[in-house]
Coordinates of C-alpha atoms in Angstrom, one line a residue:
X4 CA 67.1 -21.1 17.4
X5 CA 67.9 -18.9 14.6
X6 CA 66.1 -17.4 11.2
X7 CA 67.5 -15.0 9.5
X8 CA 67.4 -14.1 5.6
X9 CA 66.8 -11.4 2.9
X10 CA 64.1 -10.3 0.2
X11 CA 66.2 -9.2 -3.3
X12 CA 65.0 -7.5 -6.3
X13 CA 67.3 -6.5 -8.8
X14 CA 67.0 -5.5 -13.1
X15 CA 69.4 -4.3 -15.8
X16 CA 69.3 -2.7 -19.1
X17 CA 72.2 -3.3 -21.8
X18 CA 74.0 0.4 -23.0
X19 CA 75.9 -0.3 -26.0
X20 CA 75.6 2.0 -28.2
X21 CA 77.2 0.1 -31.5
X22 CA 75.2 -1.7 -33.4
X23 CA 77.2 -4.8 -34.3
X24 CA 76.8 -6.9 -37.1
X25 CA 75.2 -9.7 -37.6
X26 CA 74.8 -10.5 -41.0
X27 CA 75.5 -14.1 -42.0
X28 CA 78.3 -15.1 -44.1
X29 CA 80.1 -18.0 -46.7
X30 CA 83.0 -18.7 -46.6
X31 CA 85.0 -22.0 -47.1
X32 CA 80.9 -23.2 -47.4
X33 CA 80.6 -22.6 -43.8
X34 CA 78.1 -20.2 -42.2
X35 CA 79.3 -18.2 -39.9
X36 CA 78.5 -15.5 -37.7
X37 CA 80.9 -12.5 -38.9
X38 CA 79.5 -10.1 -35.6
X39 CA 77.1 -9.9 -32.8
X40 CA 74.9 -7.6 -30.8
X41 CA 72.3 -5.1 -31.1
X42 CA 70.4 -5.6 -27.9
X43 CA 70.5 -1.7 -26.7
X44 CA 67.9 -0.6 -24.7
X45 CA 66.8 -4.1 -23.7
X46 CA 66.1 -5.4 -20.1
X47 CA 69.0 -7.4 -19.6
X48 CA 68.3 -9.1 -15.7
X49 CA 64.6 -9.1 -13.6
X50 CA 65.1 -11.1 -11.3
X51 CA 63.9 -11.2 -8.0
X52 CA 65.5 -13.5 -4.9
X53 CA 64.1 -14.7 -1.1
X54 CA 66.5 -16.9 1.2
X55 CA 66.4 -18.0 4.5
X56 CA 68.7 -19.1 6.3
X57 CA 68.1 -21.4 9.8
X58 CA 70.7 -22.0 12.4
X59 CA 69.3 -24.6 15.6
X60 CA 72.4 -25.6 18.1
X61 CA 70.8 -28.2 20.4
X62 CA 73.5 -28.7 22.7
X63 CA 77.6 -27.5 22.3
X64 CA 79.1 -30.9 20.4
X65 CA 76.5 -30.2 17.6
X66 CA 74.6 -28.3 15.5
X67 CA 72.0 -27.8 12.5
X68 CA 71.8 -25.3 9.5
X69 CA 70.0 -24.5 6.3
X70 CA 69.4 -22.0 3.6
X71 CA 66.1 -22.0 1.5
X72 CA 66.6 -19.4 -1.4
X73 CA 63.9 -19.3 -3.8
X74 CA 64.4 -17.6 -7.2
X75 CA 62.6 -16.3 -10.6
X76 CA 63.2 -14.6 -13.4
X77 CA 61.3 -12.7 -15.7
X78 CA 61.2 -13.6 -19.3
X79 CA 63.9 -10.8 -21.5
X80 CA 63.5 -10.5 -25.0
X81 CA 67.1 -10.7 -25.5
X82 CA 67.3 -14.4 -24.4
X83 CA 66.0 -15.5 -27.2
X84 CA 69.6 -14.1 -28.6
X85 CA 71.9 -16.9 -26.9
X86 CA 69.5 -19.7 -26.1
X87 CA 70.7 -22.9 -28.1
X88 CA 69.4 -26.1 -25.3
X89 CA 71.4 -28.9 -25.8
X90 CA 68.3 -31.0 -28.2
X91 CA 66.8 -29.4 -31.2
X92 CA 63.8 -31.0 -30.3
X93 CA 62.6 -28.0 -27.4
X94 CA 60.1 -25.9 -29.1
X95 CA 60.7 -22.8 -26.3
X96 CA 64.7 -22.5 -25.8
X97 CA 63.5 -19.6 -24.1
X98 CA 61.3 -21.0 -21.7
X99 CA 63.6 -24.1 -21.1
X100 CA 66.7 -22.0 -19.7
X101 CA 64.3 -20.1 -17.2
X102 CA 62.7 -23.8 -15.9
X103 CA 65.9 -25.3 -16.2
X104 CA 68.4 -22.3 -14.6
X105 CA 66.9 -19.1 -13.9
X106 CA 63.7 -20.1 -11.6
X107 CA 64.7 -22.3 -8.7
X108 CA 62.9 -23.4 -4.7
X109 CA 66.0 -25.4 -3.3
X110 CA 66.8 -25.9 0.0
X111 CA 71.1 -24.7 -0.6
X112 CA 72.5 -25.9 2.3
X113 CA 71.2 -28.4 4.8
X114 CA 74.5 -29.6 6.9
X115 CA 75.8 -30.7 10.3
X116 CA 77.9 -30.2 12.3
X117 CA 79.0 -32.5 15.0
X118 CA 82.5 -31.2 17.3
X119 CA 83.4 -34.1 19.7
X120 CA 86.6 -32.7 20.8
X121 CA 88.2 -29.3 21.2
X122 CA 90.1 -30.4 17.9
X123 CA 87.4 -31.9 15.8
X124 CA 84.9 -30.8 13.6
X125 CA 82.8 -32.8 11.4
X126 CA 80.1 -31.6 8.9
X127 CA 77.5 -33.7 6.8
X128 CA 75.4 -32.5 4.4
X129 CA 75.2 -29.8 1.3
X130 CA 77.7 -27.2 1.6
X131 CA 79.8 -24.6 0.3
X132 CA 83.6 -25.4 0.4
X133 CA 85.8 -22.5 -0.3
X134 CA 89.5 -23.5 -0.3
X135 CA 91.1 -20.8 -2.9
X136 CA 91.1 -16.9 -1.7
X137 CA 91.7 -14.3 -5.0
X138 CA 88.0 -15.3 -5.5
X139 CA 87.3 -14.9 -9.9
X140 CA 90.3 -17.0 -10.8
X141 CA 89.1 -20.1 -8.7
X142 CA 92.1 -21.9 -8.9
X143 CA 92.1 -23.6 -5.9
X144 CA 87.9 -23.2 -5.1
X145 CA 87.4 -26.0 -7.1
X146 CA 84.6 -28.2 -5.0
X147 CA 81.6 -26.4 -5.6
X148 CA 80.2 -26.2 -9.6
X149 CA 79.2 -22.4 -10.6
X150 CA 76.0 -21.4 -12.0
X151 CA 76.1 -17.8 -13.5
X152 CA 73.9 -18.6 -16.1
X153 CA 71.2 -15.3 -14.8
X154 CA 74.4 -12.5 -14.9
X155 CA 77.5 -12.1 -15.5
X156 CA 79.8 -13.5 -12.9
X157 CA 82.3 -11.1 -11.9
X158 CA 78.9 -8.8 -10.9
X159 CA 77.6 -11.5 -8.2
X160 CA 79.3 -13.5 -4.9
X161 CA 80.3 -16.5 -5.1
X162 CA 78.7 -17.1 -2.6
X163 CA 75.5 -16.7 -4.8
X164 CA 76.2 -18.6 -7.4
X165 CA 77.7 -22.0 -6.2
X166 CA 76.2 -25.3 -6.0
X167 CA 76.1 -27.1 -2.7
X168 CA 76.9 -30.3 -3.3
X169 CA 76.5 -33.1 -0.9
X170 CA 79.0 -34.3 0.9
X171 CA 81.3 -35.1 4.1
X172 CA 84.2 -32.9 5.3
X173 CA 86.2 -33.2 8.7
X174 CA 88.7 -30.4 10.2
X175 CA 91.1 -31.6 12.9
X176 CA 93.2 -29.3 14.5
X177 CA 97.0 -30.2 14.7
X178 CA 98.5 -28.1 17.0
X179 CA 102.1 -29.2 17.5
X180 CA 102.7 -28.9 14.2
X181 CA 100.8 -25.5 14.0
X182 CA 98.2 -26.6 11.8
X183 CA 95.3 -28.2 10.4
X184 CA 93.6 -31.4 8.0
X185 CA 90.8 -30.6 6.4
X186 CA 89.6 -34.0 4.8
X187 CA 86.3 -34.0 2.1
X188 CA 84.1 -36.3 -0.2
X189 CA 81.9 -35.9 -2.1
X190 CA 79.9 -39.0 -3.6
X191 CA 78.5 -36.9 -5.9
X192 CA 73.9 -38.0 -5.3
X193 CA 73.4 -34.8 -5.9
X194 CA 70.9 -34.3 -8.9
X195 CA 73.5 -35.3 -12.2
X196 CA 73.3 -31.4 -13.7
X197 CA 74.9 -30.1 -10.4
X198 CA 77.5 -31.7 -10.5
X199 CA 79.3 -29.6 -13.0
X200 CA 79.6 -25.7 -13.6
X201 CA 76.4 -25.1 -16.5
X202 CA 77.9 -24.3 -19.8
X203 CA 77.3 -21.4 -21.0
X204 CA 76.3 -22.4 -24.5
X205 CA 72.9 -22.9 -23.4
X206 CA 71.5 -20.3 -21.9
X207 CA 70.1 -16.3 -22.6
X208 CA 70.8 -13.3 -22.2
X209 CA 74.3 -14.3 -19.9
X210 CA 75.1 -17.2 -23.0
X211 CA 77.8 -16.7 -24.9
X212 CA 76.4 -16.2 -29.0
X213 CA 76.2 -18.7 -31.5
X214 CA 79.3 -19.1 -32.8
X215 CA 81.4 -17.1 -35.6
X216 CA 82.9 -21.5 -36.8
X217 CA 80.0 -23.1 -35.3
X218 CA 80.2 -26.3 -33.3
X219 CA 81.2 -28.8 -36.1
X220 CA 78.9 -26.4 -38.1
X221 CA 80.7 -27.7 -42.1
X222 CA 77.8 -28.5 -43.6
X223 CA 76.3 -31.1 -40.4
X224 CA 73.4 -29.8 -38.0
X225 CA 73.3 -30.4 -34.1
X226 CA 70.6 -32.2 -33.2
X227 CA 71.2 -33.4 -29.7
X228 CA 74.0 -32.7 -27.2
X229 CA 74.4 -35.2 -25.1
X230 CA 75.9 -34.9 -21.9
X231 CA 77.7 -37.5 -19.7
X232 CA 77.5 -36.0 -16.1
X233 CA 79.7 -37.7 -13.4
X234 CA 78.5 -39.6 -11.2
X235 CA 76.2 -42.8 -10.0
X236 CA 79.3 -45.7 -8.8
X237 CA 81.2 -45.5 -5.7
X238 CA 84.5 -44.7 -8.1
X239 CA 83.5 -41.6 -9.4
X240 CA 83.2 -39.6 -6.3
X241 CA 85.3 -36.5 -5.7
X242 CA 88.0 -36.7 -3.1
X243 CA 90.4 -34.6 -1.7
X244 CA 92.7 -32.9 1.3
X245 CA 94.3 -29.5 2.3
X246 CA 96.6 -28.7 5.3
X247 CA 96.0 -25.1 6.7
X248 CA 98.6 -24.1 8.5
X249 CA 101.7 -21.1 9.4
X250 CA 105.6 -20.8 9.7
X251 CA 105.5 -17.4 11.6
X252 CA 103.3 -14.7 10.5
X253 CA 103.4 -16.9 6.6
X254 CA 100.0 -18.1 6.6
X255 CA 100.5 -21.1 4.1
X256 CA 97.5 -24.4 3.1
X257 CA 98.6 -27.6 0.5
X258 CA 95.8 -28.8 -1.6
X259 CA 95.0 -32.1 -3.5
X260 CA 91.8 -32.5 -4.8
X261 CA 90.7 -35.9 -7.3
X262 CA 87.5 -34.1 -8.8
X263 CA 86.3 -33.9 -12.8
X264 CA 86.7 -31.6 -14.9
X265 CA 83.7 -28.9 -14.2
X266 CA 83.7 -27.3 -17.2
X267 CA 83.8 -26.9 -19.9
X268 CA 82.7 -30.7 -21.3
X269 CA 85.3 -32.3 -23.7
X270 CA 83.0 -33.6 -26.9
X271 CA 84.1 -36.9 -27.0
X272 CA 82.8 -37.9 -30.0
X273 CA 79.4 -37.7 -32.5
X274 CA 76.5 -40.5 -33.1
X275 CA 75.4 -40.4 -36.9
X276 CA 73.0 -42.5 -39.2
X277 CA 72.6 -43.9 -42.6
X278 CA 69.3 -42.8 -44.4
X279 CA 67.9 -46.4 -44.8
X280 CA 65.7 -45.8 -47.6
X281 CA 68.0 -43.6 -49.5
X282 CA 71.9 -44.9 -47.9
X283 CA 72.2 -41.4 -47.5
X284 CA 73.9 -39.8 -44.9
X285 CA 71.7 -37.8 -42.3
X286 CA 72.8 -34.2 -42.1
X287 CA 72.2 -34.0 -38.3
X288 CA 75.1 -35.6 -35.5
X289 CA 74.0 -36.6 -31.6
X290 CA 77.6 -34.5 -29.8
X291 CA 78.4 -36.3 -26.8
X292 CA 80.3 -34.3 -24.8
X293 CA 81.7 -36.1 -20.9
X294 CA 83.5 -34.2 -18.1
X295 CA 86.8 -36.2 -17.4
X296 CA 89.2 -37.1 -14.0
X297 CA 91.3 -34.3 -13.2
X298 CA 93.6 -34.1 -10.4
X299 CA 94.3 -30.5 -8.8
X300 CA 98.0 -29.9 -6.9
X301 CA 98.6 -26.6 -5.2
X302 CA 99.6 -23.8 -3.0
X303 CA 98.3 -20.5 -1.7
X304 CA 100.2 -18.3 1.4
X305 CA 99.3 -14.8 2.7
X306 CA 102.2 -12.6 3.8
X307 CA 101.4 -8.6 5.9
X308 CA 103.8 -6.3 5.1
X309 CA 104.5 -3.8 8.1
X310 CA 107.3 -1.6 7.0
X311 CA 107.8 0.7 4.1
X312 CA 103.5 0.2 3.3
X313 CA 101.1 -1.6 4.7
X314 CA 100.2 -4.0 2.4
X315 CA 99.0 -7.8 2.2
X316 CA 100.3 -10.2 0.1
X317 CA 99.1 -13.5 -1.5
X318 CA 100.4 -15.9 -3.7
X319 CA 97.5 -19.2 -4.8
X320 CA 98.6 -21.4 -7.1
X321 CA 97.5 -25.1 -9.1
X322 CA 98.9 -27.7 -11.0
X323 CA 96.4 -30.3 -13.7
X324 CA 98.3 -33.1 -14.9
X325 CA 95.4 -33.2 -17.2
X326 CA 93.3 -30.3 -18.6
X327 CA 91.5 -31.6 -21.3
X328 CA 90.6 -29.5 -24.7
X329 CA 88.5 -29.9 -27.0
X330 CA 89.7 -30.0 -30.4
X331 CA 88.7 -27.3 -33.1
X332 CA 86.0 -28.2 -35.3
X333 CA 86.7 -30.7 -38.0
X334 CA 85.7 -30.4 -41.6
X335 CA 82.9 -32.2 -42.4
X336 CA 85.0 -34.0 -44.7
X337 CA 87.1 -35.8 -41.9
X338 CA 84.0 -36.5 -39.9
X339 CA 82.5 -39.4 -42.1
X340 CA 83.9 -43.5 -40.8
X341 CA 84.8 -45.5 -43.9
X342 CA 83.2 -48.8 -42.3
X343 CA 79.3 -47.8 -42.0
X344 CA 76.7 -50.6 -42.0
X345 CA 73.5 -48.7 -43.8
X346 CA 70.6 -48.2 -41.1
X347 CA 72.7 -48.0 -38.1
X348 CA 74.2 -45.3 -35.5
X349 CA 77.6 -44.6 -35.9
X350 CA 80.2 -43.5 -33.7
X351 CA 83.1 -41.5 -34.2
X352 CA 85.9 -40.4 -32.4
X353 CA 86.2 -36.3 -32.1
X354 CA 89.9 -35.0 -31.3
X355 CA 91.3 -34.0 -27.2
X356 CA 94.0 -33.7 -25.6
X357 CA 95.5 -33.8 -22.3
X358 CA 98.0 -31.2 -21.3
X359 CA 99.3 -30.3 -18.8
X360 CA 98.6 -26.8 -16.6
X361 CA 100.0 -24.7 -14.3
X362 CA 99.0 -21.4 -13.4
X363 CA 99.5 -18.8 -10.3
X364 CA 98.0 -14.8 -9.7
X365 CA 99.5 -12.8 -7.4
X366 CA 97.3 -10.3 -4.8
X367 CA 98.1 -6.7 -3.2
X368 CA 96.2 -5.4 -1.4
X369 CA 96.9 -1.8 0.8
X370 CA 94.6 0.5 2.7
X371 CA 96.3 4.4 1.0
X372 CA 94.6 7.6 2.9
X373 CA 94.4 10.2 0.3
X374 CA 92.8 13.0 2.3
X375 CA 91.8 15.2 -0.5
X376 CA 88.9 12.6 -1.8
X377 CA 87.9 11.1 1.7
X378 CA 89.0 12.8 4.5
X379 CA 88.0 10.0 7.5
X380 CA 88.4 6.5 5.7
X381 CA 90.8 4.8 3.6
X382 CA 91.1 3.5 0.0
X383 CA 91.7 -0.4 -0.3
X384 CA 93.6 -0.7 -3.6
X385 CA 93.8 -4.2 -4.9
X386 CA 95.8 -5.8 -7.7
X387 CA 95.5 -9.2 -9.3
X388 CA 96.9 -10.6 -12.0
X389 CA 96.4 -14.8 -13.3
X390 CA 99.3 -16.1 -15.2
X391 CA 97.9 -20.0 -17.2
X392 CA 100.9 -21.6 -18.9
X393 CA 100.1 -24.7 -20.6
X394 CA 103.4 -26.9 -20.1
X395 CA 103.5 -29.4 -23.0
X396 CA 102.0 -27.1 -25.1
X397 CA 102.3 -27.3 -29.5
X398 CA 102.0 -25.4 -31.8
X399 CA 100.9 -28.3 -34.2
X400 CA 98.2 -29.1 -32.4
X401 CA 94.5 -26.8 -32.7
X402 CA 92.4 -26.6 -30.2
X403 CA 89.6 -24.5 -27.9
X404 CA 89.2 -23.6 -24.3
X405 CA 85.5 -24.0 -25.4
X406 CA 84.3 -25.9 -27.6
X407 CA 83.2 -25.4 -31.1
X408 CA 83.8 -21.2 -30.7
X409 CA 87.3 -22.0 -33.2
X410 CA 88.0 -18.1 -32.0
X411 CA 88.9 -19.9 -28.5
X412 CA 91.9 -21.4 -30.0
X413 CA 93.9 -21.8 -26.3
X414 CA 97.2 -20.6 -26.5
X415 CA 100.4 -21.1 -24.3
X416 CA 100.7 -18.5 -22.5
X417 CA 97.5 -16.0 -21.0
X418 CA 96.9 -13.1 -18.3
X419 CA 94.4 -11.5 -16.6
X420 CA 95.4 -8.4 -14.5
X421 CA 92.5 -6.5 -12.5
X422 CA 93.0 -3.2 -10.8
X423 CA 90.1 -2.2 -8.2
X424 CA 89.4 0.6 -5.7
X425 CA 86.5 1.0 -3.0
X426 CA 86.3 3.5 -0.5
X427 CA 83.4 4.7 2.3
X428 CA 81.8 8.2 3.0
X429 CA 79.3 8.2 5.6
X430 CA 80.3 6.4 8.2
X431 CA 79.2 3.4 5.4
X432 CA 76.6 5.4 4.2
X433 CA 78.2 5.2 0.4
X434 CA 80.5 2.6 -0.7
X435 CA 81.6 3.9 -3.9
X436 CA 83.5 0.6 -6.2
X437 CA 85.8 0.5 -9.2
X438 CA 87.1 -2.7 -11.1
X439 CA 89.1 -2.9 -14.1
X440 CA 90.0 -6.0 -15.4
X441 CA 92.5 -6.7 -18.6
X442 CA 92.9 -9.7 -20.4
X443 CA 96.3 -8.7 -23.1
X444 CA 96.7 -10.6 -25.7
X445 CA 100.2 -12.5 -25.9
X446 CA 101.8 -13.1 -28.4
X447 CA 105.5 -14.2 -29.5
X448 CA 108.4 -11.3 -30.5
X449 CA 108.6 -13.1 -34.1
X450 CA 104.7 -12.1 -34.2
X451 CA 104.6 -8.8 -34.4
X452 CA 103.7 -8.0 -37.1
X453 CA 100.6 -10.9 -38.1
X454 CA 99.7 -9.7 -34.4
X455 CA 99.2 -5.7 -34.6
X456 CA 96.5 -7.2 -37.6
X457 CA 95.1 -9.6 -34.9
X458 CA 95.1 -8.0 -31.4
X459 CA 92.2 -9.0 -29.2
X460 CA 93.2 -7.3 -26.4
X461 CA 89.5 -7.3 -24.2
X462 CA 88.7 -6.6 -20.6
X463 CA 86.0 -5.0 -19.0
X464 CA 85.2 -1.8 -16.5
X465 CA 82.6 -1.9 -13.3
X466 CA 81.8 0.9 -11.3
X467 CA 79.0 0.4 -9.3
X468 CA 78.3 2.7 -6.0
X469 CA 76.8 1.2 -2.9
X470 CA 74.5 2.6 -0.2
X471 CA 73.6 1.8 3.2
X472 CA 70.1 2.4 4.5
X473 CA 69.6 1.8 8.0
X474 CA 70.3 -1.9 9.8
X475 CA 68.7 -3.6 6.7
X476 CA 68.3 -2.1 3.6
X477 CA 71.1 -2.3 0.8
X478 CA 71.6 -1.0 -2.4
X479 CA 73.6 -1.2 -5.7
X480 CA 73.6 0.8 -8.8
X481 CA 76.0 0.4 -11.3
X482 CA 77.4 0.4 -15.4
X483 CA 79.8 -2.2 -16.7
X484 CA 81.5 -2.5 -20.1
X485 CA 83.1 -4.0 -21.4
X486 CA 86.2 -4.1 -24.0
X487 CA 87.4 -6.0 -26.9
X488 CA 88.6 -5.4 -30.6
X489 CA 87.3 -9.6 -31.7
X490 CA 83.8 -10.2 -31.1
X491 CA 84.7 -14.1 -30.2
X492 CA 87.7 -13.6 -28.8
X493 CA 88.1 -12.7 -25.0
X494 CA 85.6 -10.7 -23.0
X495 CA 84.6 -9.3 -26.5
X496 CA 82.2 -12.0 -26.2
X497 CA 80.2 -9.9 -23.8
X498 CA 81.3 -7.1 -25.5
X499 CA 77.7 -6.3 -26.7
X500 CA 75.9 -6.6 -23.1
X501 CA 77.8 -3.3 -21.3
X502 CA 75.2 -3.1 -19.0
X503 CA 73.8 -0.4 -16.5
X504 CA 72.4 -2.1 -12.9
X505 CA 70.4 -1.3 -9.7
X506 CA 70.6 -4.5 -7.1
X507 CA 67.9 -3.9 -3.3
X508 CA 68.2 -5.9 -0.4
X509 CA 66.0 -6.2 2.9
X510 CA 68.0 -8.5 5.4
X511 CA 66.0 -9.1 8.3

């Protein structure tokens, strides 16, 4: 039996020096935010975590693994800026966000590994399964949902953000074919809210800002967002398989997974009620949000070029024949049904779109000596690019990537590029890292003049310095700088949240 774990404290403060305009303006009878911000100097994060990990090997045929994590965050003034829970009857949205997502005491993992033969492994219990290799892109890493409510996702490891699920996994080695077949079945017996990724419209300091054109906010108020979580019946379970093989010096995987769209939820319709006494429509609605079924297929491959320079090349791709998008906010006049019954609820469908999505990512990793800067250790240079395309895109259709945020109108093509460099000094005691993410606003040459006026390129820069103190202490200090010309497009959603942060961990 072995036991290890860590105790961690982390905190930060917003450093954006610009005081953005937060005035509400009326435009075409709609109430919209023109900008967001004004968080300079406010704490961005105050969180403490303790995690215990135990392993017990009673025999050579079986082992048990468990991870227990407790985490608590302080309530911050910044949490009140973006906390918008799904029900307006919640009196204190900050307390709700902390109670529901920020604070936890959870058995994150608990599974048994069974090895009946040398060529088979069975794993049953609550666990994480990672099929993708390109990190933040998550093209094939789609089995576990994520919770990034307490911090910006790119500043935390996916090991910490994934939400483990109860599942069955088997791995069978097929040596004549130089490969292995992995099978996963997820019966969805977890808590309903753990079955999908946490919507960032629900939480505080790191949630999405209140939308400019608010969600169906023409003249109606959203009283409640009803989350129709998947699960409960055997036909709702998720299932998938992965082939892991090698051809010469190329390692590759083939993936299929039948799941639900983990994020974002798709508004399928809303309820509204006549006022029984006056016969008028009450100015509030109950929006129903669903997580439709989704097929995901894909592949990955990895190859190391030995000459002329040693470089690791990775390619990962996914195809989804039924990616669902929410329609843009609908004017109030289009929400009124013609067949009301006075005094009763009525249901109105909302426009949604089912599209074919293809995405692929490329990664190049190359270690390089730069003697003038580091005579003893290499620099690891990493370049990534992700291209996504809606194959059956139609300009006449208006659908968005984030429900209620009309500024996130989906384009046919999207591109994300990443450049990173990391090295270490004094035998690993100091570990500097720089990461730059750039998301260009792609345009068609025919739209050049209009694009120049509405360009919404965005991204962020992370500079971090890690310290290794003895065998047990780890510390990172860093600064994240977000940029985006438009407040509600791309990473411009976070452009008021430049942050200086520190993380201290004692592991044992």
